[in-house]
Short mmCIF file of C-alpha atoms and ligand atoms in Angstrom, two decimals:
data_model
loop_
_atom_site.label_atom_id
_atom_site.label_comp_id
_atom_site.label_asym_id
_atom_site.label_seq_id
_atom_site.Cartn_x
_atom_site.Cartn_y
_atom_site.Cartn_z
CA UNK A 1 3.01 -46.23 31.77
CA UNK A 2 6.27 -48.39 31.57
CA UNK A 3 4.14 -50.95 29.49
CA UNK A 4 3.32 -48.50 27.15
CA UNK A 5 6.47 -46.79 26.31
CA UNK A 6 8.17 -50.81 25.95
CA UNK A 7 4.71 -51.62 23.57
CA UNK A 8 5.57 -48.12 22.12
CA UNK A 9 8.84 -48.56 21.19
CA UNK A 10 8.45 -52.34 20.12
CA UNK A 11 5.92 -50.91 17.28
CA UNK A 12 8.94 -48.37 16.16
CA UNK A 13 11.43 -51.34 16.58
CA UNK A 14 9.28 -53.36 13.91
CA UNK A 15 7.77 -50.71 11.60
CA UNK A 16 11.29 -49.94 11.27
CA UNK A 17 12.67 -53.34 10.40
CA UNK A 18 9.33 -53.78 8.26
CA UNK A 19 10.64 -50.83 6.07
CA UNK A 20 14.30 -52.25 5.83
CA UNK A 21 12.70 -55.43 4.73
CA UNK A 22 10.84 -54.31 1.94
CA UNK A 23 13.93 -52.05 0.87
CA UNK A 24 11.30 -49.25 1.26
CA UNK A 25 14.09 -47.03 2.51
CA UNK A 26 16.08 -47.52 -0.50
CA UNK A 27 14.28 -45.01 -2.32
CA UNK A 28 11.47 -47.33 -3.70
CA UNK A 29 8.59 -46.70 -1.58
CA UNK A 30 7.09 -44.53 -3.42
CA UNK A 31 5.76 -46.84 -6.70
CA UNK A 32 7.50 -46.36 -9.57
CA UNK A 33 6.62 -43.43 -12.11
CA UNK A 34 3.61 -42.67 -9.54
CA UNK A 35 5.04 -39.60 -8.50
CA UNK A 36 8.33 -38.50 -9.06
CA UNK A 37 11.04 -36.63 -7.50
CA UNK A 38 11.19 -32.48 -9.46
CA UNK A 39 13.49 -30.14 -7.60
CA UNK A 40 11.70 -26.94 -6.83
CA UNK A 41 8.25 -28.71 -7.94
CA UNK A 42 8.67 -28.00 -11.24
CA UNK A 43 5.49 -29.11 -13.21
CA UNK A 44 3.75 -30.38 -10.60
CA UNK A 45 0.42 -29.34 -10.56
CA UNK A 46 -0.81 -28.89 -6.81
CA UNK A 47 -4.19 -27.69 -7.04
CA UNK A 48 -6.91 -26.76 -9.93
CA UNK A 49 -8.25 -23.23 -10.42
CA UNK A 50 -10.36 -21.10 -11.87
CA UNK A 51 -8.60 -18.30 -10.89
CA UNK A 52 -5.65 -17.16 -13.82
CA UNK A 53 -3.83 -19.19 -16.37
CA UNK A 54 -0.65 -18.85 -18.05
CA UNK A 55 0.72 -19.93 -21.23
CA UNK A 56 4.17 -19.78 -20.77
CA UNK A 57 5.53 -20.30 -24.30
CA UNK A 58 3.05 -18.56 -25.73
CA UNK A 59 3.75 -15.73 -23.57
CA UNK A 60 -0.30 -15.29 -22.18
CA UNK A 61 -1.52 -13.92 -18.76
CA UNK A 62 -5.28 -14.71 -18.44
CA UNK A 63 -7.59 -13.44 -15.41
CA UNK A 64 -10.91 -15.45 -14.87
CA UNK A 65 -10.77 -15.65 -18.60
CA UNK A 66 -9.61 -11.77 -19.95
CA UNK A 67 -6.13 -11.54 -21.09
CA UNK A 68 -4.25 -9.27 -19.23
CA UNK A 69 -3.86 -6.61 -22.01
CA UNK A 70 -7.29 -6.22 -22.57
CA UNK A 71 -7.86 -5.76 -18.61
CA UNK A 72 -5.53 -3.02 -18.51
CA UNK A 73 -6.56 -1.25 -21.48
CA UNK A 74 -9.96 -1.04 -19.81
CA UNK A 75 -9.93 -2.14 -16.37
CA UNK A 76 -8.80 -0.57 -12.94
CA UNK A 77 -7.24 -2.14 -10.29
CA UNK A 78 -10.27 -2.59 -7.72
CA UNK A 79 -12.67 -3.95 -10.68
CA UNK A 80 -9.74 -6.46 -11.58
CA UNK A 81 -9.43 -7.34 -7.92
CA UNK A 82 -13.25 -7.86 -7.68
CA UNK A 83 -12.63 -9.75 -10.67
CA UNK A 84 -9.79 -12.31 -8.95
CA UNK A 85 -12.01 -12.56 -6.01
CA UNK A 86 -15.40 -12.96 -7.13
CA UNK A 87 -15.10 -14.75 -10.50
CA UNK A 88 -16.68 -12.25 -13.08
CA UNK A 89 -16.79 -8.61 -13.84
CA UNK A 90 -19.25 -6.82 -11.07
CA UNK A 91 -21.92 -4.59 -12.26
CA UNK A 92 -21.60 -0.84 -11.52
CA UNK A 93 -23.40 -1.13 -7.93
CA UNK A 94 -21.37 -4.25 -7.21
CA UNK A 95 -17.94 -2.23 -7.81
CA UNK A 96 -19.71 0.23 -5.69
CA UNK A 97 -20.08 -1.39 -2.87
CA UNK A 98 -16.88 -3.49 -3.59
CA UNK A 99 -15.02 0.20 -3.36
CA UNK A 100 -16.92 1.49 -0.28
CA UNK A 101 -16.14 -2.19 1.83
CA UNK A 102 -12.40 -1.27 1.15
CA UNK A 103 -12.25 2.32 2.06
CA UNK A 104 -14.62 1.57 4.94
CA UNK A 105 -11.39 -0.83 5.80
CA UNK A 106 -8.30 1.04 4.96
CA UNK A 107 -7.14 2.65 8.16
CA UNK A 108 -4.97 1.16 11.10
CA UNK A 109 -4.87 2.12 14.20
CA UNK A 110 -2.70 4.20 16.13
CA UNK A 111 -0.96 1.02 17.75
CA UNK A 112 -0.03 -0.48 14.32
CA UNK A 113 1.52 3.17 12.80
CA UNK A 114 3.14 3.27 16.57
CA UNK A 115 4.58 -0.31 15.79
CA UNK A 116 5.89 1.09 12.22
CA UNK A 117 7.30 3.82 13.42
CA UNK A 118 9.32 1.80 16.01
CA UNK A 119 10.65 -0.60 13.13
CA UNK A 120 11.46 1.77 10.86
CA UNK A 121 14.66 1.37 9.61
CA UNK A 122 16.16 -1.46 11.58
CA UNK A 123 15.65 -3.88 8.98
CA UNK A 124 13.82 -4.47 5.17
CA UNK A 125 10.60 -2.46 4.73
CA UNK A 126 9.51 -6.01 3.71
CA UNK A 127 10.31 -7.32 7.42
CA UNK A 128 7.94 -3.62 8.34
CA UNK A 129 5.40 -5.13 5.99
CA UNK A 130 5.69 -8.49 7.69
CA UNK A 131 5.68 -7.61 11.32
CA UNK A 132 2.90 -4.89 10.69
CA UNK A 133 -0.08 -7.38 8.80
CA UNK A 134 1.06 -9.77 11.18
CA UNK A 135 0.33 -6.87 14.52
CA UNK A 136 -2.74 -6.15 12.97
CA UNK A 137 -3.35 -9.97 12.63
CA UNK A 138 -3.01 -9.74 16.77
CA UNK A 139 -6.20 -7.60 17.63
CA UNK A 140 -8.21 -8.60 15.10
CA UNK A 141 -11.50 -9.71 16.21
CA UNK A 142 -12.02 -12.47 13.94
CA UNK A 143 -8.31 -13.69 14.02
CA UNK A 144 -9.04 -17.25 15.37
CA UNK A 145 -11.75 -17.69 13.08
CA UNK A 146 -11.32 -20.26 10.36
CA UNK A 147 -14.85 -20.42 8.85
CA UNK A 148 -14.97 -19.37 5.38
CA UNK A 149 -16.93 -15.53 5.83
CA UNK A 150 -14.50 -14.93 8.13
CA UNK A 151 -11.67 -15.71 6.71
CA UNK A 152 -12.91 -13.60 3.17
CA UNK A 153 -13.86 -10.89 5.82
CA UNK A 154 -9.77 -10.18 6.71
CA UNK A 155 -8.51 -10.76 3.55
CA UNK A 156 -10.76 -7.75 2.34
CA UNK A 157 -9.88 -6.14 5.47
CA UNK A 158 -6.15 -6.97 4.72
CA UNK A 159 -6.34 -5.90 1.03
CA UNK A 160 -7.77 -2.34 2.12
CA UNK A 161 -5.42 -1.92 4.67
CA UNK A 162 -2.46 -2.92 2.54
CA UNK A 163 -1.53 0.44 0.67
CA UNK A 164 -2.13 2.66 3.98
CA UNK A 165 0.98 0.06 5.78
CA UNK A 166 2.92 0.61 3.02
CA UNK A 167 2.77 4.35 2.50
CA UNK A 168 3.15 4.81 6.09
CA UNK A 169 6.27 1.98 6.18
CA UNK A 170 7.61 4.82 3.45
CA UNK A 171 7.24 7.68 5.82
CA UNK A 172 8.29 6.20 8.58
CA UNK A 173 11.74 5.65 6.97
CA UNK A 174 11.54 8.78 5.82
CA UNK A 175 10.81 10.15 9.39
CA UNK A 176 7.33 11.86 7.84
CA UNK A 177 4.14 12.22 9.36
CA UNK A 178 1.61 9.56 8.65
CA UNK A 179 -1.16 10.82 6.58
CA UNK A 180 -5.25 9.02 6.52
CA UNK A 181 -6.43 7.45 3.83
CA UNK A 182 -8.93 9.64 1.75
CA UNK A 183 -11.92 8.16 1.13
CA UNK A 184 -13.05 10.07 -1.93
CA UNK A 185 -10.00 8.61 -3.71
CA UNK A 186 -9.29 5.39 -5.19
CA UNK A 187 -6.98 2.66 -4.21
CA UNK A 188 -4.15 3.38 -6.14
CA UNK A 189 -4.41 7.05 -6.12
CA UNK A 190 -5.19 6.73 -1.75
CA UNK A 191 -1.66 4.72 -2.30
CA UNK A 192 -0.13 7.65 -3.89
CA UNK A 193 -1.80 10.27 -1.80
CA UNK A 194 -0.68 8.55 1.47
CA UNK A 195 2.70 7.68 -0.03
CA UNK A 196 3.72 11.66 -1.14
CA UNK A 197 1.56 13.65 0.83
CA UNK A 198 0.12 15.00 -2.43
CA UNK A 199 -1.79 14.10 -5.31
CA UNK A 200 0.01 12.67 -8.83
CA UNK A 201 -0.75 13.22 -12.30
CA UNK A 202 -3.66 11.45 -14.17
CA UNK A 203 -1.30 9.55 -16.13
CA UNK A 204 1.53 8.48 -13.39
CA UNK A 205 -2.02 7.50 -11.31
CA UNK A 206 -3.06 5.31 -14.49
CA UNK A 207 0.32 3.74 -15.05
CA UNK A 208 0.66 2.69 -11.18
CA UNK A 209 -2.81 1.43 -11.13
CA UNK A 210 -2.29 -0.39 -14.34
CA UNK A 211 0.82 -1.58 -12.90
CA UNK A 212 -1.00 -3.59 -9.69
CA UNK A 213 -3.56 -4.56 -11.96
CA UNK A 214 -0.65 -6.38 -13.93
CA UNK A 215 0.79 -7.52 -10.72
CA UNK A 216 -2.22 -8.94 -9.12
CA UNK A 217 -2.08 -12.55 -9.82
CA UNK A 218 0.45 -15.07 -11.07
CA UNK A 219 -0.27 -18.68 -11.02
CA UNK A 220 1.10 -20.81 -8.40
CA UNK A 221 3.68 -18.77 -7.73
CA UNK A 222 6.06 -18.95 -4.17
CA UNK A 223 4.52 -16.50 -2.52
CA UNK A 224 0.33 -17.43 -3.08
CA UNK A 225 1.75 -21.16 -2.50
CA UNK A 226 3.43 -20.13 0.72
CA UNK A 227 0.23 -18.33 1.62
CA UNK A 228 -2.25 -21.59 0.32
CA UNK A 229 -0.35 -24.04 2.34
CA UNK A 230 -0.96 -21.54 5.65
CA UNK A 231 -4.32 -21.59 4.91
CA UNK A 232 -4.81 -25.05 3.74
CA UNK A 233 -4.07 -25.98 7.79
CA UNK A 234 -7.19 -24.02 8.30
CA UNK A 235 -4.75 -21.44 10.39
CA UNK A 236 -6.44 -17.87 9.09
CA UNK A 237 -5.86 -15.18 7.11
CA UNK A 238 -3.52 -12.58 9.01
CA UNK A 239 -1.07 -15.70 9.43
CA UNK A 240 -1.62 -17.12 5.34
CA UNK A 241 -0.78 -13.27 4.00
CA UNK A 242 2.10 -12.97 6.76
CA UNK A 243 3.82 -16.10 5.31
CA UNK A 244 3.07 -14.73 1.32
CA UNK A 245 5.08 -11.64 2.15
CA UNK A 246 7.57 -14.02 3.72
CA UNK A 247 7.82 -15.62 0.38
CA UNK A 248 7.50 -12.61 -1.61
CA UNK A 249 10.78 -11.31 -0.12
CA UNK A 250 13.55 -13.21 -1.45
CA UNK A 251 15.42 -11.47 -4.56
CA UNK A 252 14.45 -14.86 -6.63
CA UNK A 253 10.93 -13.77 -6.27
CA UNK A 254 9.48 -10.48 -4.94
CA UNK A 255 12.67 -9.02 -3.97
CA UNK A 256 14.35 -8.69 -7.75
CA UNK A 257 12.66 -5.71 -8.79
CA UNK A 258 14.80 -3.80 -5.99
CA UNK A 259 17.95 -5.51 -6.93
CA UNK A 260 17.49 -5.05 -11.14
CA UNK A 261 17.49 -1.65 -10.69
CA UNK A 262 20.31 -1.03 -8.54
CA UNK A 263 22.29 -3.41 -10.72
CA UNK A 264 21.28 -1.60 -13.98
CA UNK A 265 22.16 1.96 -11.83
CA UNK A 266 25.55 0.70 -10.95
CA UNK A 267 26.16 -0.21 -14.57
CA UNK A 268 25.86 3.38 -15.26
CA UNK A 269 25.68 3.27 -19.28
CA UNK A 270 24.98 1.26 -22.00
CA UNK A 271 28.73 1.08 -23.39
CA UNK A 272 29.61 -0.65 -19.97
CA UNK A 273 27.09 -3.46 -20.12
CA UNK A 274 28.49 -5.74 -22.41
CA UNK A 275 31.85 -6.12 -19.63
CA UNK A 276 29.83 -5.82 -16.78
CA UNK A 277 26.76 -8.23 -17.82
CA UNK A 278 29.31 -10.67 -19.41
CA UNK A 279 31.44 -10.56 -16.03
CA UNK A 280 28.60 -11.73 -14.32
CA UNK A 281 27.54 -14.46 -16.22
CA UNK A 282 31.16 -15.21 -16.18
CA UNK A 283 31.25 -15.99 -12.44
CA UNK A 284 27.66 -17.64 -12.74
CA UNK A 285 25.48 -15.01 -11.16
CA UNK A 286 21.91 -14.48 -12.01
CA UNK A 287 20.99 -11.65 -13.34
CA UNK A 288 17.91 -10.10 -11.53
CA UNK A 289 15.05 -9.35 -13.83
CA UNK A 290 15.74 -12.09 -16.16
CA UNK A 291 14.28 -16.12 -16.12
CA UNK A 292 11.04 -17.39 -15.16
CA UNK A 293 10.10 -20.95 -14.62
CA UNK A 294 7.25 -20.63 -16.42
CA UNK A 295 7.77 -18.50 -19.19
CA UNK A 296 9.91 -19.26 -21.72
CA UNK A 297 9.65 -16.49 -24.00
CA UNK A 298 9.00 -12.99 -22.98
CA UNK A 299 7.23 -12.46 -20.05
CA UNK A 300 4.07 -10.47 -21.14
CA UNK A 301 3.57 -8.14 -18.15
CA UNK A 302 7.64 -6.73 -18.34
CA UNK A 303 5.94 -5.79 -22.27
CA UNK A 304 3.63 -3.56 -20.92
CA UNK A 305 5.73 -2.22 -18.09
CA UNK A 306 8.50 -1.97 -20.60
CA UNK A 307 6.63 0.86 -22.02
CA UNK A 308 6.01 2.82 -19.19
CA UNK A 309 9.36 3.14 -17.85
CA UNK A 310 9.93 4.21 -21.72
CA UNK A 311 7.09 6.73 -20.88
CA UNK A 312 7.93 8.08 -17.22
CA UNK A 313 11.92 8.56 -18.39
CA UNK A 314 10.96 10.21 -21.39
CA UNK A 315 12.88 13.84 -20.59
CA UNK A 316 14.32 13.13 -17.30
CA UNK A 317 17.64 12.03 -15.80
CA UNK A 318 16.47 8.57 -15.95
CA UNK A 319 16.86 8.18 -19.12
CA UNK A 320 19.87 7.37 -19.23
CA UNK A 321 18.89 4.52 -16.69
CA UNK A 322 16.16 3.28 -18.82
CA UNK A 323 18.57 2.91 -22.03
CA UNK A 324 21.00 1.08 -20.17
CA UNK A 325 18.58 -1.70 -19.42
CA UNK A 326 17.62 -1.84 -22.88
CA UNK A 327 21.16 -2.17 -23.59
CA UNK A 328 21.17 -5.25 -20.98
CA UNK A 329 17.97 -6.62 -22.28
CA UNK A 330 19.69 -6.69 -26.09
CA UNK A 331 22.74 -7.90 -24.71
CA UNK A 332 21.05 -11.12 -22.30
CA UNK A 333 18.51 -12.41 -24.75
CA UNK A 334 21.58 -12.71 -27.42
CA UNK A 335 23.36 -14.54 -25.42
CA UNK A 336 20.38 -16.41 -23.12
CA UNK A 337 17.27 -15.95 -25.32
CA UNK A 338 18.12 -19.59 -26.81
CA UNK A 339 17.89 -21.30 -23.42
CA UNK A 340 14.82 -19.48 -23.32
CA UNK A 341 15.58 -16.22 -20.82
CA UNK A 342 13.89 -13.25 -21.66
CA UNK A 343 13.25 -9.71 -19.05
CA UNK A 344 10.20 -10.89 -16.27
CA UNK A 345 7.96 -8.32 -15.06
CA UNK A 346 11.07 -7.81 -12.29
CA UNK A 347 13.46 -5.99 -15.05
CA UNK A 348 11.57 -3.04 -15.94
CA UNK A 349 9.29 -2.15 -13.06
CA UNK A 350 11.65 -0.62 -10.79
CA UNK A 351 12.21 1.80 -13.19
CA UNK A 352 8.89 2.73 -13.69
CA UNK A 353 8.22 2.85 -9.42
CA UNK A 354 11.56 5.07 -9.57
CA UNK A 355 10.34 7.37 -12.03
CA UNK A 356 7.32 7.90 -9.92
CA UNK A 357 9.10 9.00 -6.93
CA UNK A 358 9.60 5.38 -5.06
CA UNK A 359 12.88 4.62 -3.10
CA UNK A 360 13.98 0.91 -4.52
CA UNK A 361 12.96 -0.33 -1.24
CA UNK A 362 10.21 0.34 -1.26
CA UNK A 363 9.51 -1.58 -4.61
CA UNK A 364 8.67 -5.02 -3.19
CA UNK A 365 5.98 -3.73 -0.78
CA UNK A 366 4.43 -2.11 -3.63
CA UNK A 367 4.44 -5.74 -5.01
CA UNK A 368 2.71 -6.66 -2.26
CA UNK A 369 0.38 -4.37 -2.32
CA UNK A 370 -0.59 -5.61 -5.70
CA UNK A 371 -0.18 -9.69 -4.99
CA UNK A 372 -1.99 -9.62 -1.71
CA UNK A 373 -5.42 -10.15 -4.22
CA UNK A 374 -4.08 -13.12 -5.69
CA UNK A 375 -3.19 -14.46 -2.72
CA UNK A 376 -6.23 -13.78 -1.00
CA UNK A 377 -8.74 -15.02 -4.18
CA UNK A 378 -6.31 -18.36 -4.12
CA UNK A 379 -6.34 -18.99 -0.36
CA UNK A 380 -10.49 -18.41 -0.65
CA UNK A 381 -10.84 -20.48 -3.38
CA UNK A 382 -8.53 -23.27 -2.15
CA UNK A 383 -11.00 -23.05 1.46
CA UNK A 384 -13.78 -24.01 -0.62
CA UNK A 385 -11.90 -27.37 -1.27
CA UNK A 386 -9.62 -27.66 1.00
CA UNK A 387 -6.99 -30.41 1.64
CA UNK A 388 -3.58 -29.76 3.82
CA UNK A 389 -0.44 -29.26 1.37
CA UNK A 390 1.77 -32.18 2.49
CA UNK A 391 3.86 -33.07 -0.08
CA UNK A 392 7.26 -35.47 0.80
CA UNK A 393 10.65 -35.60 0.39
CA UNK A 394 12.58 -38.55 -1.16
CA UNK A 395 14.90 -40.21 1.52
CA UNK A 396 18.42 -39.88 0.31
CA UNK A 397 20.24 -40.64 3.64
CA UNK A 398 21.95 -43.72 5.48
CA UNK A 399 20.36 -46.73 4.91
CA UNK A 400 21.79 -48.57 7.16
CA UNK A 401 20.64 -48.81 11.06
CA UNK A 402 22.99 -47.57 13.43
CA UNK A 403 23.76 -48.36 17.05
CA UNK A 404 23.21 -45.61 19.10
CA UNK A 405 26.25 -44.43 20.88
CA UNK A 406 26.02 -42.54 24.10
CA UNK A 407 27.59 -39.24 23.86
CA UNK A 408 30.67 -39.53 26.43
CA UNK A 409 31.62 -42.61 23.89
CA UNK A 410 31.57 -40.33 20.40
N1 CMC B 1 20.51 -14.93 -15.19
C1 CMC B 1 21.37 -15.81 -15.70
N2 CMC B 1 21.07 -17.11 -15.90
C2 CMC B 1 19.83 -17.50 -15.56
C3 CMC B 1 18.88 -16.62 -15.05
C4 CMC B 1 19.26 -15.28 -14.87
N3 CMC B 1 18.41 -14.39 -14.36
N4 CMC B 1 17.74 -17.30 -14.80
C5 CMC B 1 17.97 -18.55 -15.15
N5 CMC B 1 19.22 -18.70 -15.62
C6 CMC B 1 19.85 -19.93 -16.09
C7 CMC B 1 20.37 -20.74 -14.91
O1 CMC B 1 21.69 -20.41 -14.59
C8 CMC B 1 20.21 -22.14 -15.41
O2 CMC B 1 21.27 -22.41 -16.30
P1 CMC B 1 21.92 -23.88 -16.43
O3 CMC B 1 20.81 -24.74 -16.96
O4 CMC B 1 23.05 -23.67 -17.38
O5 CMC B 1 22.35 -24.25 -15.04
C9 CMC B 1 18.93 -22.09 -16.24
O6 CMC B 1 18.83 -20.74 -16.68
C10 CMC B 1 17.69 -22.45 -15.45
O7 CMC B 1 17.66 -21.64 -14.27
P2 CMC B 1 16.99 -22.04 -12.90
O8 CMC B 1 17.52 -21.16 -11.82
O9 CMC B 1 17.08 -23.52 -12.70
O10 CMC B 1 15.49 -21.68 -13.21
P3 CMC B 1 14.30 -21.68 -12.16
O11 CMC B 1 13.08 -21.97 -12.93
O12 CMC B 1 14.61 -22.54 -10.99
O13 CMC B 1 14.30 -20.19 -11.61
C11 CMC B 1 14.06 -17.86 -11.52
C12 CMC B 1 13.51 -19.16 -12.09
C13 CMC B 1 13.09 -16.73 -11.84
C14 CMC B 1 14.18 -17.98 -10.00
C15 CMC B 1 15.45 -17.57 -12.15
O14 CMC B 1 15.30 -17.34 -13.54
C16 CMC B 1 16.16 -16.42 -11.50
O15 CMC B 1 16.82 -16.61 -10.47
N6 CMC B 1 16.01 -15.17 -12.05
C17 CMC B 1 16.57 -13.99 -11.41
C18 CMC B 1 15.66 -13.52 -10.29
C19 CMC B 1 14.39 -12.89 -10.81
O16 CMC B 1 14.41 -12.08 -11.71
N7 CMC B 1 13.25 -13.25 -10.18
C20 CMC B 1 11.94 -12.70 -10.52
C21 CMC B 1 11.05 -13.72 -11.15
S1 CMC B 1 9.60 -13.06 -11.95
C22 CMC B 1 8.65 -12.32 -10.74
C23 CMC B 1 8.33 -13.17 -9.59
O17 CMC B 1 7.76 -14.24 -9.73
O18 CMC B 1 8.64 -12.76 -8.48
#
């Protein structure tokens, strides 16, 4: 034992002068333009996919080859998902059965709407979204399985499930009874339903439905890269989709649709955004809703949402709302459009879930109840060529080798 720990410690001792020898700690171990240092990984590409492409200065959102307008113009949100998951279009009995799997999935138990209940309130509903796909993670039967079927078995389970956590997350705040999913609906109207206790309009159905559709997938994004490197440990898929909401919290990400529009409510009107925008950028703040490190022109989702926030104020006392942000949007692109900073799909959206009837915090769980197909087609697809994520960090510390000093002599 004692031998070991000296022959132990003698290999440290050595590997560490080796390292010191070749300089290797003075930031050249790595060979030169092999791979280089880029804060927040910018550009580096960490896995190939079939999946979705962007152009980013062209300002294009593909799926599995269909631009994104021409999906929502004729697509719903369950083919699109089938779409993301299964690589092509399904046929009418495919989408069938596609439809019944989820709805055969989409209630919890009485333990998870007991845990949501208790949480209510104390903190983000996206730490209630968290905590719940992570309970259900707990009694799932297959939730220490890492072979592929089962793993595709609770995303689908977790995608089903996803709108009937966050409707009841929204009642539960609201102190509301929890209401079943109905299966004769559809996703996004079963979201509604569950949600307001009451069927919407065609149109407000078509525009939230269009709206998941458009919010579905997104490249490599922080929250499906948070989820792949979960999965690429071969943990499973309650613990991948936990660590994507994770991700999908933070107001640089998920979180800004929340913060746009209470920033663009507590501008009030469009003759006070000029001093209020300009104060901000003043003291360096970002402005939520605007920037995306991959598109450098306008982000070609907040288009389409653009117009139905235009749609759903039309007539109502958010109207007044709406124009102010178009005020904002004039104002930031004169000033930031050069450097390239345009309204992301973040800027307009809140309005839209607003005019529906949404509280604002409840927009990033609706996010999420959107994403959590991308980030269960990426996580699948990345299983079927899997490697562990385990990038490195570039060693800026000492570089010389201290003497340890025992603590009473510090
Ligand atoms: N307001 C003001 N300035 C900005 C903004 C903004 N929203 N975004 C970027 N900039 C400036 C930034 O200050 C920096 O300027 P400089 O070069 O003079 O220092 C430059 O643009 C580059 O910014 P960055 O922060 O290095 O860019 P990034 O690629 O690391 O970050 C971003 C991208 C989306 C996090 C950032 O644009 C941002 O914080 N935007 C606000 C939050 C937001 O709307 N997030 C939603 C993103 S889209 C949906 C999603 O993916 O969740």
């Amino acid at each position: 034992m004692q031998e070991e720990k000296l022959t132990d410690t003698a290999s440290r001792l050595l590997v560490i002068n080796l390292i010191f020898r070749e300089g290797m700690l003075n930031r050249s171990y790595m060979p030169e333009n092999e791979v280089n240092f880029s804060r927040g990984l910018e550009g580096v590409i960490a896995s190939q996919t079939k999946i979705g492409y962007i152009d980013g200065l062209k300002g294009h959102l593909v799926y599995r080859g269909y631009e994104i307008n021409s999906l929502v113009e004729n697509s719903t949100y369950e083919e699109t998902a089938y779409l993301l998951l299964y690589g092509r279009l399904p046929t009418r009995s495919e989408l069938d059965d596609f439809t019944s799997k989820l709805k055969e999935r989409s209630s919890i138990n009485k333990e998870t709407y007991d845990v949501i209940r208790r949480i209510a309130g104390l903190s983000h509903t996206m730490s209630s979204l968290r905590t719940a796909v992570s309970y259900i993670g707990t009694h799932s039967k297959l939730g220490d399985k890492t072979d592929y079927e089962s793993q595709e078995e609770m995303g689908i389970s977790i995608i089903a499930k996803m709108p009937t956590i966050v409707a009841a997350i929204k009642r539960a705040v609201n102190n509301e009874d929890f209401i079943e999913p109905d299966p004769s609906l559809s996703y996004t109207e079963n979201f509604l339903y569950q949600s307001f206790g009451e069927r919407k309009s065609k149109e407000v159905t078509r525009i939230l439905d269009s709206m998941l559709l458009l919010h579905a997938d997104h490249g490599m994004n922080a929250s499906t890269f948070a989820s792949m490197v979960v999965i690429s440990t071969l943990s499973d898929m309650y613990s991948a989709i936990t660590a994507g909401i994770s991700a999908l919290k933070g107001p640089l990400h998920g979180g800004a649709n929340e913060r746009a529009l209470k920033m663009i409510m507590s501008i009030g009107s469009p003759e006070k955004v000029p001093e209020a925008i300009g104060r901000m950028l003043e003291s360096k703040e970002k402005i939520m809703g605007f920037g995306h490190r991959v598109y450098k022109v306008y982000d070609p989702r907040a288009k389409i949402v653009k117009t139905y926030a235009d749609q759903l104020t039309k007539g109502t006392p958010l109207r007044k709302v709406y124009e102010t942000a178009i005020k904002i949007e004039d104002y930031m692109i004169e000033r930031l459009g050069s450097k390239g900073i345009f309204p992301n799909v973040d800027f307009y959206s809140g309005i839209a879930y607003k005019a529906i009837g949404f509280e604002p915090e409840l927009f990033t769980p609706i996010f999420a109840v959107s994403r959590i197909t991308g980030w269960v087609a990426r996580d699948l697809e990345y299983l079927t060529n899997n490697r562990i994520f385990r990038p490195r960090s570039e060693y800026i510390g000492e570089s010389e080798i201290k003497s340890y000093i025992p603590i009473e002599r510090r």
